[in-house]
């Protein structure tokens, strides 16, 4: 779990050891008081608060609501290229043409630091502050 700016709590789970039972290989879900959104690699769906089903708890009866059917697709307003390809092309332009490259050593160090803090938090079962790295 991560506490982001503004007090937002984010739960992030990443594992190559889980069996996928979702609509895409990777999904990002954002839940708020006014609704939720789930984005995969190519599609995004939303469920506004007003469209959230209100099932009645009855363990003796099979659920009759199709929960997937209550989500609305987000229209595609733009086509995006493969993110891995875009990053590699940017890096190659940096090496060959000396073009600017936004993902330098400091950005890589921040990623490693975040993972190390997450592991420390897990081991010690407590919140861990992420110290600033100079850049």
CSV table of C-alpha atoms in Angstrom, one decimal, residues 58-123:
chain,number,residue,atom,x,y,z
A,58,UNK,CA,-28.2,-14.0,0.1
A,59,UNK,CA,-25.8,-16.9,0.3
A,60,UNK,CA,-28.6,-19.4,-0.4
A,61,UNK,CA,-29.2,-18.1,-4.0
A,62,UNK,CA,-26.9,-17.8,-7.0
A,63,UNK,CA,-26.1,-14.2,-7.9
A,64,UNK,CA,-28.3,-12.9,-10.7
A,65,UNK,CA,-26.4,-9.7,-11.5
A,66,UNK,CA,-23.8,-9.9,-14.3
A,67,UNK,CA,-21.3,-7.5,-12.6
A,68,UNK,CA,-19.2,-7.2,-15.8
A,69,UNK,CA,-22.3,-6.0,-17.7
A,70,UNK,CA,-22.7,-3.0,-15.4
A,71,UNK,CA,-19.4,-1.3,-16.6
A,72,UNK,CA,-19.3,1.2,-19.5
A,73,UNK,CA,-16.6,1.2,-22.1
A,74,UNK,CA,-14.6,4.5,-22.5
A,75,UNK,CA,-14.5,5.7,-26.1
A,76,UNK,CA,-11.2,5.5,-27.9
A,77,UNK,CA,-10.2,9.1,-28.7
A,78,UNK,CA,-6.6,8.4,-29.6
A,79,UNK,CA,-4.5,5.5,-30.8
A,80,UNK,CA,-1.3,4.9,-28.7
A,81,UNK,CA,1.8,3.1,-29.9
A,82,UNK,CA,3.4,0.3,-28.0
A,83,UNK,CA,4.9,1.9,-24.9
A,84,UNK,CA,8.0,-0.4,-24.8
A,85,UNK,CA,8.7,0.4,-28.5
A,86,UNK,CA,8.3,4.1,-27.8
A,87,UNK,CA,10.8,4.0,-24.9
A,88,UNK,CA,13.3,1.9,-26.9
A,89,UNK,CA,13.1,4.3,-29.8
A,90,UNK,CA,13.6,7.3,-27.5
A,91,UNK,CA,16.7,5.6,-25.9
A,92,UNK,CA,18.2,4.7,-29.3
A,93,UNK,CA,17.7,8.3,-30.5
A,94,UNK,CA,19.5,9.4,-27.3
A,95,UNK,CA,22.4,7.1,-27.9
A,96,UNK,CA,22.7,7.7,-31.7
A,97,UNK,CA,21.7,11.3,-32.0
A,98,UNK,CA,22.4,12.6,-28.5
A,99,UNK,CA,18.7,13.5,-28.2
A,100,UNK,CA,17.4,14.3,-24.7
A,101,UNK,CA,16.4,11.3,-22.6
A,102,UNK,CA,14.0,11.7,-19.7
A,103,UNK,CA,14.6,8.4,-18.0
A,104,UNK,CA,18.2,8.9,-16.7
A,105,UNK,CA,20.1,7.3,-13.8
A,106,UNK,CA,18.2,9.3,-11.2
A,107,UNK,CA,14.8,8.1,-12.5
A,108,UNK,CA,16.1,4.5,-12.4
A,109,UNK,CA,17.4,5.0,-8.9
A,110,UNK,CA,14.0,6.3,-7.8
A,111,UNK,CA,12.4,3.1,-9.1
A,112,UNK,CA,14.8,0.8,-7.3
A,113,UNK,CA,14.4,2.9,-4.1
A,114,UNK,CA,10.6,2.6,-4.2
A,115,UNK,CA,10.8,-1.2,-4.5
A,116,UNK,CA,13.4,-1.4,-1.7
A,117,UNK,CA,11.1,0.8,0.5
A,118,UNK,CA,8.1,-1.4,-0.4
A,119,UNK,CA,10.0,-4.6,0.6
A,120,UNK,CA,11.2,-3.0,3.9
A,121,UNK,CA,7.6,-1.9,4.6
A,122,UNK,CA,6.4,-5.5,4.0
A,123,UNK,CA,9.2,-7.1,6.1
